mmCIF file of C-alpha atoms and ligand atoms in Angstrom:
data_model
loop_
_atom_site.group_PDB
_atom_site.id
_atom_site.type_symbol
_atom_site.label_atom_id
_atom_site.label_comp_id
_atom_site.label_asym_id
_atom_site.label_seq_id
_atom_site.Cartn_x
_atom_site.Cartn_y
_atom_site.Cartn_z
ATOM 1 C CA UNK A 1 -36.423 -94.909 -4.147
ATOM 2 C CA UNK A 2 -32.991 -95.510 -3.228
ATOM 3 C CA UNK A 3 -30.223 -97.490 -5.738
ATOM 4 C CA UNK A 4 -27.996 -100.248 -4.095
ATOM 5 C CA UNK A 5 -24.561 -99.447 -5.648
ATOM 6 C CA UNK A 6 -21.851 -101.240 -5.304
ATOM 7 C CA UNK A 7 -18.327 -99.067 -4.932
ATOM 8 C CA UNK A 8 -15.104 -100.209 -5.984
ATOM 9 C CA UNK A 9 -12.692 -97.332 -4.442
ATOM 10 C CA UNK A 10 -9.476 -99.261 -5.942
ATOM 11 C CA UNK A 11 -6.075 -98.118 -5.563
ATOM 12 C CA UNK A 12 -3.121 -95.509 -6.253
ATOM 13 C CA UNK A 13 -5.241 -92.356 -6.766
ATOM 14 C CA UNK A 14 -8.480 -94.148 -6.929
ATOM 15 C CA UNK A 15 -9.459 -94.191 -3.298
ATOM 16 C CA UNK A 16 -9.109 -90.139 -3.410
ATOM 17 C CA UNK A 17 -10.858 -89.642 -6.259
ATOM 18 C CA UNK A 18 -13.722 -92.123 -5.208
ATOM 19 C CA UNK A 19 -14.371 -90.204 -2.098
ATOM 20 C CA UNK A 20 -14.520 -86.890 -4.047
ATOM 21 C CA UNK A 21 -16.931 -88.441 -6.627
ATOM 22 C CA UNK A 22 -19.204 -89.701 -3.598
ATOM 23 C CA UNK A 23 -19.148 -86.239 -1.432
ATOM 24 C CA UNK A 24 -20.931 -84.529 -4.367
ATOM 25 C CA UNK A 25 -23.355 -87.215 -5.590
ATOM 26 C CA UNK A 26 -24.496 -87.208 -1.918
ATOM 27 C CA UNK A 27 -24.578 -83.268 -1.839
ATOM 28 C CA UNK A 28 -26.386 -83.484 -5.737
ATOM 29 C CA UNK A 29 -29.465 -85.717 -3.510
ATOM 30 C CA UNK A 30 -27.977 -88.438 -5.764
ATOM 31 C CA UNK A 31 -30.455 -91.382 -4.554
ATOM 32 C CA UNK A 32 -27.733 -94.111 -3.838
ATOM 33 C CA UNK A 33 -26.444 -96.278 -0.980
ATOM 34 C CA UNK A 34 -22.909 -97.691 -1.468
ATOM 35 C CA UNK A 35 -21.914 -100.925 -0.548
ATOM 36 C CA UNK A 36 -18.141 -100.971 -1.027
ATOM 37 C CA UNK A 37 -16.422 -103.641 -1.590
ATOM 38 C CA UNK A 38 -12.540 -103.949 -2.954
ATOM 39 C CA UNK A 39 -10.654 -105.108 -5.363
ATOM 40 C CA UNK A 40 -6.988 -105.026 -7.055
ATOM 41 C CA UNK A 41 -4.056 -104.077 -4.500
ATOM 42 C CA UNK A 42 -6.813 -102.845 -1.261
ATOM 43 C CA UNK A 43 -8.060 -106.629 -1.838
ATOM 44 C CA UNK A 44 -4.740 -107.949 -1.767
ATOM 45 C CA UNK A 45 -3.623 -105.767 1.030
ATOM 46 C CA UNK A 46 -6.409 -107.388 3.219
ATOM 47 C CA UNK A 47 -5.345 -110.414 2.603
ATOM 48 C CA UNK A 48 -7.726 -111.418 0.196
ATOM 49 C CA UNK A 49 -8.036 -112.366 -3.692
ATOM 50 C CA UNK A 50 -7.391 -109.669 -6.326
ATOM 51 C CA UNK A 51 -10.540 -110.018 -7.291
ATOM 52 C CA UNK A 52 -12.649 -111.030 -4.510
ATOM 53 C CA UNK A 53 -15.991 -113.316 -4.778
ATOM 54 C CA UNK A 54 -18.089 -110.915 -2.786
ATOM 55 C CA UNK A 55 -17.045 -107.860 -4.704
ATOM 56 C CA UNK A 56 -18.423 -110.266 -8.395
ATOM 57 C CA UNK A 57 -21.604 -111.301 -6.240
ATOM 58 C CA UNK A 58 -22.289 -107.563 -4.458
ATOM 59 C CA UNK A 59 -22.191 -106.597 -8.353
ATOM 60 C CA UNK A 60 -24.736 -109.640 -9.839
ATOM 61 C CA UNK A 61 -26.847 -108.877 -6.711
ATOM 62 C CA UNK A 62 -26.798 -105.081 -7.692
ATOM 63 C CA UNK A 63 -26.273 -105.500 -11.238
ATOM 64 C CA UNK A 64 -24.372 -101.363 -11.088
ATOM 65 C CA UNK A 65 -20.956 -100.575 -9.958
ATOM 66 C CA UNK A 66 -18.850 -97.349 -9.676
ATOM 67 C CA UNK A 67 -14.918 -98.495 -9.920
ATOM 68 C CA UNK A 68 -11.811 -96.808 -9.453
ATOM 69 C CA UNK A 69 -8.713 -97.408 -10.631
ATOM 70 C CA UNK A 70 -7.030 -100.720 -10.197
ATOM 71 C CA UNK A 71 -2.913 -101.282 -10.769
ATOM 72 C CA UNK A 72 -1.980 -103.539 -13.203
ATOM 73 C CA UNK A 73 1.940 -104.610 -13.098
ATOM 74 C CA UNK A 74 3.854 -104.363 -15.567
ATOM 75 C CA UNK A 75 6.083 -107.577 -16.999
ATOM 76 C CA UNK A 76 4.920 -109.129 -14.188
ATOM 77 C CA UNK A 77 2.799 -109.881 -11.778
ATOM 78 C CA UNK A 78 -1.125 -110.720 -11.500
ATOM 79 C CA UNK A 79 -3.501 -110.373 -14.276
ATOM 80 C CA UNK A 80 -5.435 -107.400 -14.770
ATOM 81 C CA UNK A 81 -7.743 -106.912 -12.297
ATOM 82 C CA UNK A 82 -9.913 -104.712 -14.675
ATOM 83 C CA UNK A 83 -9.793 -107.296 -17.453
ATOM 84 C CA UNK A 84 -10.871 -109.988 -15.734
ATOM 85 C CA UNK A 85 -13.911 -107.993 -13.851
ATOM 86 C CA UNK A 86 -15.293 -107.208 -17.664
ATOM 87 C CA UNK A 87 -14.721 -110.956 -18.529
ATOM 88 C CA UNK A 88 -15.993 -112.369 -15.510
ATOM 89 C CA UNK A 89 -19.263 -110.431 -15.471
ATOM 90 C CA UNK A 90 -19.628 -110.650 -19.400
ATOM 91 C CA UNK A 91 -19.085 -106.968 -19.688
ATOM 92 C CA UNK A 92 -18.506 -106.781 -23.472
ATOM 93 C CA UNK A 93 -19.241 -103.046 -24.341
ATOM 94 C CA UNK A 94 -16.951 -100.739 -23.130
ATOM 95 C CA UNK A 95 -18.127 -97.320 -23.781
ATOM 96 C CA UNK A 96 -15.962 -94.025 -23.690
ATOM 97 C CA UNK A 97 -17.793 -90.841 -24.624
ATOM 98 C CA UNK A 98 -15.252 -88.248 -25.593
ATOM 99 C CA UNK A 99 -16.290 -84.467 -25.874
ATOM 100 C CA UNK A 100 -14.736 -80.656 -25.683
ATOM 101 C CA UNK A 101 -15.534 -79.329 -22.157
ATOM 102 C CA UNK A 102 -16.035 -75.410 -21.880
ATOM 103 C CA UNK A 103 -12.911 -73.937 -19.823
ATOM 104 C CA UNK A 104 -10.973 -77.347 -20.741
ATOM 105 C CA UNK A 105 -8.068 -75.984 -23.273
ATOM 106 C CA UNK A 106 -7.104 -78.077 -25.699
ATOM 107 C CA UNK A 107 -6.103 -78.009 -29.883
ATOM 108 C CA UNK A 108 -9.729 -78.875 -30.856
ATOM 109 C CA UNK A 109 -13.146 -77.212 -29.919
ATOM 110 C CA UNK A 110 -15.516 -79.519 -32.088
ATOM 111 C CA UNK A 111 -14.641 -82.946 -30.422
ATOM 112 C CA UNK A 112 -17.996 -85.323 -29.927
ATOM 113 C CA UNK A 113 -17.278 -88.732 -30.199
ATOM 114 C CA UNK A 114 -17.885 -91.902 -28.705
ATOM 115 C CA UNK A 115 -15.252 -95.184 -28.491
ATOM 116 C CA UNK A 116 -16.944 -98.177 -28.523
ATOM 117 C CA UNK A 117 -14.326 -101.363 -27.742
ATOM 118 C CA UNK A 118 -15.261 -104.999 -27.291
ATOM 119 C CA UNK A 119 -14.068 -105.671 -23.795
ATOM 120 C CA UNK A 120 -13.736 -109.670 -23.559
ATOM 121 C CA UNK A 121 -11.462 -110.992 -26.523
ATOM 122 C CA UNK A 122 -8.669 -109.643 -28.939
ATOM 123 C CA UNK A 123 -5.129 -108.958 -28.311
ATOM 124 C CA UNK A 124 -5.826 -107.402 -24.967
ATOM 125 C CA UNK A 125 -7.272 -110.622 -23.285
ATOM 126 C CA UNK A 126 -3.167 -111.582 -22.525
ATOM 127 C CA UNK A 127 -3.365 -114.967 -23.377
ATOM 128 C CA UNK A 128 0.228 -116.021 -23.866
ATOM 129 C CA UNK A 129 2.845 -118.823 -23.851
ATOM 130 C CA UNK A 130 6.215 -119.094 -23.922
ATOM 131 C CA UNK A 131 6.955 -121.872 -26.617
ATOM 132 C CA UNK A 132 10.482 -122.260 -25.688
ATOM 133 C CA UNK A 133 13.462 -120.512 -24.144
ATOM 134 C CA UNK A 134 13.504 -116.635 -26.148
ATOM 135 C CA UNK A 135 9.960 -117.104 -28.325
ATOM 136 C CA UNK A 136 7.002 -116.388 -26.733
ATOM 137 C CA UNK A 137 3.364 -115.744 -28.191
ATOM 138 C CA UNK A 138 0.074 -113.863 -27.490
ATOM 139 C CA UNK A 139 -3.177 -115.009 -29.188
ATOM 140 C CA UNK A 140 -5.567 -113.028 -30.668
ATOM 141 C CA UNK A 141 -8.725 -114.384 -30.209
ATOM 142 C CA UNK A 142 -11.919 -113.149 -32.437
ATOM 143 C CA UNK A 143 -15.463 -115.106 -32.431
ATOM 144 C CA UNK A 144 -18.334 -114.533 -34.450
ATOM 145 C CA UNK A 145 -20.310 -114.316 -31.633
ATOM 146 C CA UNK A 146 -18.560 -111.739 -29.676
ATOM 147 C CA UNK A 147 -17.610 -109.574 -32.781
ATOM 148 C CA UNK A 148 -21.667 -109.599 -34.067
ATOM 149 C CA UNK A 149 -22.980 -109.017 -30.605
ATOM 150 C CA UNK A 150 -20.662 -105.432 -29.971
ATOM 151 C CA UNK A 151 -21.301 -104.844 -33.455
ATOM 152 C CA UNK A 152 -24.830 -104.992 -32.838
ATOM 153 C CA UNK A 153 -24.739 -102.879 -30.165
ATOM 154 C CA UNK A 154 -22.596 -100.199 -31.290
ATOM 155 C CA UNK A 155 -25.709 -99.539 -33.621
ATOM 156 C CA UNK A 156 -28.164 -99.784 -31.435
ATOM 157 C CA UNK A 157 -26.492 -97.146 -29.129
ATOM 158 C CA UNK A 158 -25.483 -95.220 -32.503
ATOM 159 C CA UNK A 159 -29.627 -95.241 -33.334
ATOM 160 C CA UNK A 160 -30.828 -94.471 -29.548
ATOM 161 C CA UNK A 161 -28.402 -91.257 -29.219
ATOM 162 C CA UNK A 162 -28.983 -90.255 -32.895
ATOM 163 C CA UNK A 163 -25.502 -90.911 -33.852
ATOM 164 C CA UNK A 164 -24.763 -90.376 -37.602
ATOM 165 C CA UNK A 165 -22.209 -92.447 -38.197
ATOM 166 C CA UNK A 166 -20.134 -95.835 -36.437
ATOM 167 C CA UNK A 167 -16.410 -96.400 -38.331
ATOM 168 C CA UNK A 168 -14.548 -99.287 -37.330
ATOM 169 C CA UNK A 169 -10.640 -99.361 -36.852
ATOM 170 C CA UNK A 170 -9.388 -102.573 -37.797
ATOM 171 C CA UNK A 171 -6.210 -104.008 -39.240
ATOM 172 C CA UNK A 172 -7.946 -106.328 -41.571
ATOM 173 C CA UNK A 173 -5.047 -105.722 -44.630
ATOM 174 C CA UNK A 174 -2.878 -108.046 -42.042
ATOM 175 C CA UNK A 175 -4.849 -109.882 -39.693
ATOM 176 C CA UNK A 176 -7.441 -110.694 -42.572
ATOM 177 C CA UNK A 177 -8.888 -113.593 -40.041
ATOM 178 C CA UNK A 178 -9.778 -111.952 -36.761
ATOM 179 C CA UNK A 179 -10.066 -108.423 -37.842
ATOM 180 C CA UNK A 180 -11.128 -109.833 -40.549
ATOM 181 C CA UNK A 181 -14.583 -111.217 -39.139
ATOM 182 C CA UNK A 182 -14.950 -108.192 -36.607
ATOM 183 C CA UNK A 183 -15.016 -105.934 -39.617
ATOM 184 C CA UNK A 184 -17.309 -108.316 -41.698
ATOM 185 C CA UNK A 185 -19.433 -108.656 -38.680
ATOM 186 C CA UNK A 186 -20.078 -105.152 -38.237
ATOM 187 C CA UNK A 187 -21.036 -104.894 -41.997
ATOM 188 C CA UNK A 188 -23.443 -107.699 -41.450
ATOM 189 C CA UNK A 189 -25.272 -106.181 -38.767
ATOM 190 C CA UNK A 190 -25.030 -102.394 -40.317
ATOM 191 C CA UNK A 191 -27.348 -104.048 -43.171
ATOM 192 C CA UNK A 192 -29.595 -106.894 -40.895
ATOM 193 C CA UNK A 193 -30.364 -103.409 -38.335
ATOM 194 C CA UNK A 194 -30.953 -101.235 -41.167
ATOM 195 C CA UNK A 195 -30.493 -98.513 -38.829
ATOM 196 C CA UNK A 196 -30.406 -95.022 -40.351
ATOM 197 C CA UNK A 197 -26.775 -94.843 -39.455
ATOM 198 C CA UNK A 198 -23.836 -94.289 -41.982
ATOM 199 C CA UNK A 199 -20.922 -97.603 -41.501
ATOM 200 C CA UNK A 200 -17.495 -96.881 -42.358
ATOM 201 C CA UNK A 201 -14.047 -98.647 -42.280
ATOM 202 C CA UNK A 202 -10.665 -97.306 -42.026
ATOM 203 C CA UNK A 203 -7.381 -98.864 -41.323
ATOM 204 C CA UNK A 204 -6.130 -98.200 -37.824
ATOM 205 C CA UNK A 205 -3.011 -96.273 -38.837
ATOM 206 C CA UNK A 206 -4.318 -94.361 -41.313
ATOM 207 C CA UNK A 207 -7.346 -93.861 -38.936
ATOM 208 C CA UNK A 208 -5.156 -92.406 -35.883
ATOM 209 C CA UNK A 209 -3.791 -89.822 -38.824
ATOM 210 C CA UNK A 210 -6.886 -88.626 -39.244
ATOM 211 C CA UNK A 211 -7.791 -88.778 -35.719
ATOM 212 C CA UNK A 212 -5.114 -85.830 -35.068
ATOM 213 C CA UNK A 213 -6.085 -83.716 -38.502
ATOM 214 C CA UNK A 214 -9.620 -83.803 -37.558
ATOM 215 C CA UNK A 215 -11.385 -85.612 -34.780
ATOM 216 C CA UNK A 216 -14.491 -84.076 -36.047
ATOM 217 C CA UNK A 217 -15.245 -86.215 -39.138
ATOM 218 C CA UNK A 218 -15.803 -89.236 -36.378
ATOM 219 C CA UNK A 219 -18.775 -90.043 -34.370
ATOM 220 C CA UNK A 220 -19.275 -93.221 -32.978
ATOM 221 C CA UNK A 221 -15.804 -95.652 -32.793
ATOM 222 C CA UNK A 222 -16.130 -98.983 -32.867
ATOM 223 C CA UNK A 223 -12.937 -101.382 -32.495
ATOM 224 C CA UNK A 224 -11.375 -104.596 -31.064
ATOM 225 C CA UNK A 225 -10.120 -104.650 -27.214
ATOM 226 C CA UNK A 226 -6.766 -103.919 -27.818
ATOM 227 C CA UNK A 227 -7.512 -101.055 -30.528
ATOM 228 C CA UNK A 228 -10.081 -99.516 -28.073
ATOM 229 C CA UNK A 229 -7.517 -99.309 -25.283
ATOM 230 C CA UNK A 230 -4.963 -97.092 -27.133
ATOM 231 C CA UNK A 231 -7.339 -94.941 -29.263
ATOM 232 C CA UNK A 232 -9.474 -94.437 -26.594
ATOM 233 C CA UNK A 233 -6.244 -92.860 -24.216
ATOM 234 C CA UNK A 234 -5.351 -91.335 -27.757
ATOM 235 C CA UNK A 235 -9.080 -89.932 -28.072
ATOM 236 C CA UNK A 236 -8.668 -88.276 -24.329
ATOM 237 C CA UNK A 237 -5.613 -86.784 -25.432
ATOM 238 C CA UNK A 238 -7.503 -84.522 -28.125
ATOM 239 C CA UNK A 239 -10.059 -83.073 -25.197
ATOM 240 C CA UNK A 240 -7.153 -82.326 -22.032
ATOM 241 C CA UNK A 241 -6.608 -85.939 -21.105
ATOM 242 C CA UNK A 242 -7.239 -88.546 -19.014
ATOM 243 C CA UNK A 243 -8.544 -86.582 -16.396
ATOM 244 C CA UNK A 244 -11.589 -85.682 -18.072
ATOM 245 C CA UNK A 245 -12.794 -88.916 -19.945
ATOM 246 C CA UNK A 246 -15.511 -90.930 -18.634
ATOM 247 C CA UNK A 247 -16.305 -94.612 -19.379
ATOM 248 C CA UNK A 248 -18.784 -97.589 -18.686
ATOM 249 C CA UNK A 249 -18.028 -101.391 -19.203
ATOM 250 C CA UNK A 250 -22.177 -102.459 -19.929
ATOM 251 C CA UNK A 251 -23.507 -106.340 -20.253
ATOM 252 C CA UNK A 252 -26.664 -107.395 -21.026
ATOM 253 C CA UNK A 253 -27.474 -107.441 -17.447
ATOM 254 C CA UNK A 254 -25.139 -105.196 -15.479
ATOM 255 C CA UNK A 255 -23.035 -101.904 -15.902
ATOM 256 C CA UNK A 256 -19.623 -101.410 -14.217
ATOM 257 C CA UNK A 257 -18.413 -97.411 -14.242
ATOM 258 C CA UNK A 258 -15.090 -96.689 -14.169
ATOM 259 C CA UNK A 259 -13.256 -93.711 -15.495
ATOM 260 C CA UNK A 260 -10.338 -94.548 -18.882
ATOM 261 C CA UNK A 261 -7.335 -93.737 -16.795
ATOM 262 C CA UNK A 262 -5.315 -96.111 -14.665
ATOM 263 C CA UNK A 263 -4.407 -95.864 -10.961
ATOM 264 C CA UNK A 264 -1.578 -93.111 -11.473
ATOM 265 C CA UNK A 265 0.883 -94.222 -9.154
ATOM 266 C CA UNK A 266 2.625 -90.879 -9.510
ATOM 267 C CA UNK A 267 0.400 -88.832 -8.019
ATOM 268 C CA UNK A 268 -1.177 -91.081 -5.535
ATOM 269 C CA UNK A 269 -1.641 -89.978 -2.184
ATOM 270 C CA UNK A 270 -0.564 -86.195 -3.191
ATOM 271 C CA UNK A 271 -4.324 -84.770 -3.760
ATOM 272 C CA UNK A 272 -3.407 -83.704 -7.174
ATOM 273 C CA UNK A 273 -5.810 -86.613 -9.126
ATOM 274 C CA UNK A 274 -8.421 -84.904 -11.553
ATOM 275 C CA UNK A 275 -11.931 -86.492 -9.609
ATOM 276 C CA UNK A 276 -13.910 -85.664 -12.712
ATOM 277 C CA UNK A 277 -13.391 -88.493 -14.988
ATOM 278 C CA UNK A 278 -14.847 -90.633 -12.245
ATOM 279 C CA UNK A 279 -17.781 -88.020 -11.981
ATOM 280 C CA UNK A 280 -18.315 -88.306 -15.001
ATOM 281 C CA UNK A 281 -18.333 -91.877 -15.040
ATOM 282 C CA UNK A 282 -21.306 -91.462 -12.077
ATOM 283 C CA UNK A 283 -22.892 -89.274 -14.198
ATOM 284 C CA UNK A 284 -23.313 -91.348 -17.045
ATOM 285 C CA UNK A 285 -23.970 -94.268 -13.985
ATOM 286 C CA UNK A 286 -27.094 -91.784 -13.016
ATOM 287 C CA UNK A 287 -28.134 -91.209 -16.057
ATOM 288 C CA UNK A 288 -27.968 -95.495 -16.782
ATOM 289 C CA UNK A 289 -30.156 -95.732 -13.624
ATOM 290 C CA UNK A 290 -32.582 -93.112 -14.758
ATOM 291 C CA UNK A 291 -33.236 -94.951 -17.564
ATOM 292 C CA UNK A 292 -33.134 -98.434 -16.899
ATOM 293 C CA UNK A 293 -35.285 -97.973 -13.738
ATOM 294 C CA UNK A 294 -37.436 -95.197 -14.195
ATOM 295 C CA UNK A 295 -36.014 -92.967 -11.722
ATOM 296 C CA UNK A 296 -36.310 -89.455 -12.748
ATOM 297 C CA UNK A 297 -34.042 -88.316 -9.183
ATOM 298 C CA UNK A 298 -31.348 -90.029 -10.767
ATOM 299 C CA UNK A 299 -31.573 -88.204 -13.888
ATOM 300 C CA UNK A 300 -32.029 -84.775 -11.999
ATOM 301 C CA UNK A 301 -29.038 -85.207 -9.945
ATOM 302 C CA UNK A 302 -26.844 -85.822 -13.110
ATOM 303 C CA UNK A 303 -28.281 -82.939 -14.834
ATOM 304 C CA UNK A 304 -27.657 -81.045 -11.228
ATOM 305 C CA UNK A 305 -23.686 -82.918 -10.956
ATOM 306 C CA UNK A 306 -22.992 -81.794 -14.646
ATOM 307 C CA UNK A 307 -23.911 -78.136 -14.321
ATOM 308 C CA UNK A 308 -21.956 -77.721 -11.329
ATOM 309 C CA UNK A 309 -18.751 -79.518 -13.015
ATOM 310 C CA UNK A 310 -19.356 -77.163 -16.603
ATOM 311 C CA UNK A 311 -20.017 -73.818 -14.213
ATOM 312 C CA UNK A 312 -16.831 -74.425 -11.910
ATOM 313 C CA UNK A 313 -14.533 -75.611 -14.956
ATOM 314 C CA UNK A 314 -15.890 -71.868 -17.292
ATOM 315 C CA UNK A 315 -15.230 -70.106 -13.873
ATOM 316 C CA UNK A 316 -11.332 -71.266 -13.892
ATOM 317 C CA UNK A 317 -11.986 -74.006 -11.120
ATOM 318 C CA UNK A 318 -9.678 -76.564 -12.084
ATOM 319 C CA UNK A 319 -7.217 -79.117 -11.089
ATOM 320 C CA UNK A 320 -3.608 -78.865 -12.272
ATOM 321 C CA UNK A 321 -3.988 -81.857 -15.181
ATOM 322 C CA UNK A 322 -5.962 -79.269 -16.831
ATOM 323 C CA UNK A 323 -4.230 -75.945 -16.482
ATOM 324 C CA UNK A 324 -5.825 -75.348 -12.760
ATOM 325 C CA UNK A 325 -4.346 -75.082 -9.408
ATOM 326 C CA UNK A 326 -6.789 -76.969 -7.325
ATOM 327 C CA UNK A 327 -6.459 -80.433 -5.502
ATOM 328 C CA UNK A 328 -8.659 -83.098 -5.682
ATOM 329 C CA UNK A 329 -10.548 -82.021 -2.402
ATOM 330 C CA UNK A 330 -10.394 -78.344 -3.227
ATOM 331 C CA UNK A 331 -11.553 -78.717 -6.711
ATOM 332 C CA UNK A 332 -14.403 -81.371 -4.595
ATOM 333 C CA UNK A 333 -15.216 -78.582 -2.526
ATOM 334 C CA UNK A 334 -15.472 -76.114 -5.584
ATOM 335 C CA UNK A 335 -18.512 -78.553 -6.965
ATOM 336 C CA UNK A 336 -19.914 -79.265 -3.383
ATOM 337 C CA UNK A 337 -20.332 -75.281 -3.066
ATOM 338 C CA UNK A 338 -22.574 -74.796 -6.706
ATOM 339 C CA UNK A 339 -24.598 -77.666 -5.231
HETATM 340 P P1 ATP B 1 -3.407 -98.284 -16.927
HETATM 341 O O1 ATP B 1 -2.516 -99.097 -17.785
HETATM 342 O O2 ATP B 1 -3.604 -98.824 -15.542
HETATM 343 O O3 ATP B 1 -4.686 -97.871 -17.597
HETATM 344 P P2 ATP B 1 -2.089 -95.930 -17.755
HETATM 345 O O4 ATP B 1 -0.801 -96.416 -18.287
HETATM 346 O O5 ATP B 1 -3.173 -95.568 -18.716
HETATM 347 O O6 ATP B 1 -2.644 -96.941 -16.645
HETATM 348 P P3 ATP B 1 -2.571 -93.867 -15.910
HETATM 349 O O7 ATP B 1 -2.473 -94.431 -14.555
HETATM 350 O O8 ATP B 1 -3.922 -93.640 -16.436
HETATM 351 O O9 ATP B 1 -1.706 -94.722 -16.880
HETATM 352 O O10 ATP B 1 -1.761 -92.496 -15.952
HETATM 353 C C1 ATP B 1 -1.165 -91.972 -17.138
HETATM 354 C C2 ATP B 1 -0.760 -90.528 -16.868
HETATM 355 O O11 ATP B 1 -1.919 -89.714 -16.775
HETATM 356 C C3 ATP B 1 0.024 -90.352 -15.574
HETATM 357 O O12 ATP B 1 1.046 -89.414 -15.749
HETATM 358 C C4 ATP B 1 -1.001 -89.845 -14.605
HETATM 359 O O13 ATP B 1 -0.473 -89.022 -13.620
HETATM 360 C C5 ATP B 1 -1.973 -89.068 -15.502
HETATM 361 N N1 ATP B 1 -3.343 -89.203 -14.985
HETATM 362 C C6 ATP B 1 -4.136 -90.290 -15.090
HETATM 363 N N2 ATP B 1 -5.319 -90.082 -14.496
HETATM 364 C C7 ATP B 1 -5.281 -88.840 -13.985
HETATM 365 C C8 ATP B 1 -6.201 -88.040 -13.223
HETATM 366 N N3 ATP B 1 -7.415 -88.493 -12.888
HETATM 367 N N4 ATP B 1 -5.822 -86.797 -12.863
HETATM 368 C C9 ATP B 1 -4.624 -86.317 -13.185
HETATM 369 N N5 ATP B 1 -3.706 -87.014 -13.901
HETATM 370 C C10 ATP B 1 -4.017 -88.266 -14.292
#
């Protein structure tokens, strides 16, 4: 069996790292054809949309996606690329796994959490006006629907990976309406699942203080768009950064894989990107396929991809994000050789 997947190598250092990432899922006997399509500045650059047609309908016909990076400008500019993918294709779970790797320094060793952020509305959906000349506004959108149905999830995912514990981060002291029915939403559905999982709530400041005292008190994170975004780059932070946090944007009917960073338009094009965010992204991609479709190959070739990444990082095989001296392809190379 063989899984049509559709491959978004993006720009700045996405391309680079996408190729990495697909040189050792082919050497793992991962079983997947790529159909790539583009999107973001590559789409532009062939004269297309930002966000091209055939790159949404490659994904509905597929219904999985690997992504890489996409530019967003700053101040300026076309919308996010990345934002509107998730909206378009209803991808309202965004899911960042955050964990200690062996031979990864960093100030904690007991790191094992999991940011859950509610991809479609919030602060981060950029809806703004300019009222007049020097006053402009962005709107914060929260619905009942969207808050219970990421709340729901967020427990069910809590329940399937035996997760103790979800906390939400929320702001609900000051914006007592929207955060106010995201956080009174997720208490709803903690007591309608009756799941055998702990709910707590903490106030987004106070909660990134604790964050940095002890990341270890959290286990699964569940927050607004906007709040996701930050703690979840805040979250990498704690484990060596953003070259070694995966993440998966999942709707009801599709999954779209894409690492947490951005496109890192200061290293592009210098072969110093860290590929394994995006592995691990494919990983957890593998591991989505295994289990949605039966398919124990895909599971085996994650299980093969992840012992390879954990036996070249222990053996000082590293890029340079991460206190090693490999590139991109070398540190590609490195992983291609344990397989
Ligand atoms: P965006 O707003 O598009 O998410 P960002 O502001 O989060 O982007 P990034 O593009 O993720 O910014 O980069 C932030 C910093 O992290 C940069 O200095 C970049 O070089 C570094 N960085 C990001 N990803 C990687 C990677 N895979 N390997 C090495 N360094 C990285």
């Amino acid at each position: 069996m063989t899984h049509e997947v559709v491959l978004i190598p993006g720009d700045g250092i996405g391309p680079e790292v996408s190729d990495a990432v697909c040189q050792v899922l082919e050497r793992a006997g991962a079983p997947i054809s790529w159909a790539t399509h583009q999107a973001g500045l590559a789409a532009l650059d062939e004269g297309g949309d930002v966000l091209p047609d055939t790159t949404l309908d490659a994904i509905r016909r597929t219904g999985v996606a690997l992504k890489g990076p996409c530019t967003t400008p700053v101040g300026e500019g076309f919308t996010s690329v990345n934002v509107k993918l998730r909206k378009t294709l209803d991808l309202y779970a965004a899911v960042r796994p955050v964990r200690n790797l062996a031979g990864v320094a960093s100030r904690y060793d007991d790191v094992d959490l999991v940011v859950v952020r509610e991809n479609t509305e919030g602060l981060y959906s950029g809806v703004e006006n300019e009222i007049t000349a020097g006053v402009v506004t962005s709107l914060k959108v929260a619905t009942d629907a969207a808050c219970t149905r990421i709340a729901r999830w967020a427990f069910r995912y809590a329940k399937s990976r035996g997760r103790k514990k979800v906390t939400v981060f929320h702001k609900a002291n000051i914006m007592k309406l929207t955060d106010g029915l995201f956080l009174r939403s997720a208490a709803r559905v903690h007591a309608e699942e009756d799941a055998d999982v702990e709910f707590e709530s903490v106030i987004i400041d106070a909660g990134c203080m604790k964050m940095v005292q002890n990341p270890a008190q959290f286990d699964v994170l569940l927050m607004e768009n906007l709040y996701g975004d930050v703690v979840s780059d805040l979250c990498a932070g704690l484990v060596g950064g953003l070259g070694v946090v995966p993440g998966a944007n999942f709707g009801d009917e599709r999954a779209v894989f894409e690492a947490v960073h951005g496109s890192a338009p200061d290293i592009a094009g210098e072969n110093r990107a860290n590929p394994l965010a995006l592995l691990m992204s494919a990983v957890m991609m593998l591991n989505h396929l295994g289990e949605t479709r039966g398919d124990e190959a895909c599971r085996a070739s994650a299980e093969r991809i992840r012992t390879a990444y954990d036996g070249a990082l222990g053996a000082g095989d590293r890029t340079r994000d991460i206190g090693g001296e490999l590139g991109t392809s070398e540190f590609a190379q490195a992983l291609i050789r344990r397989l």
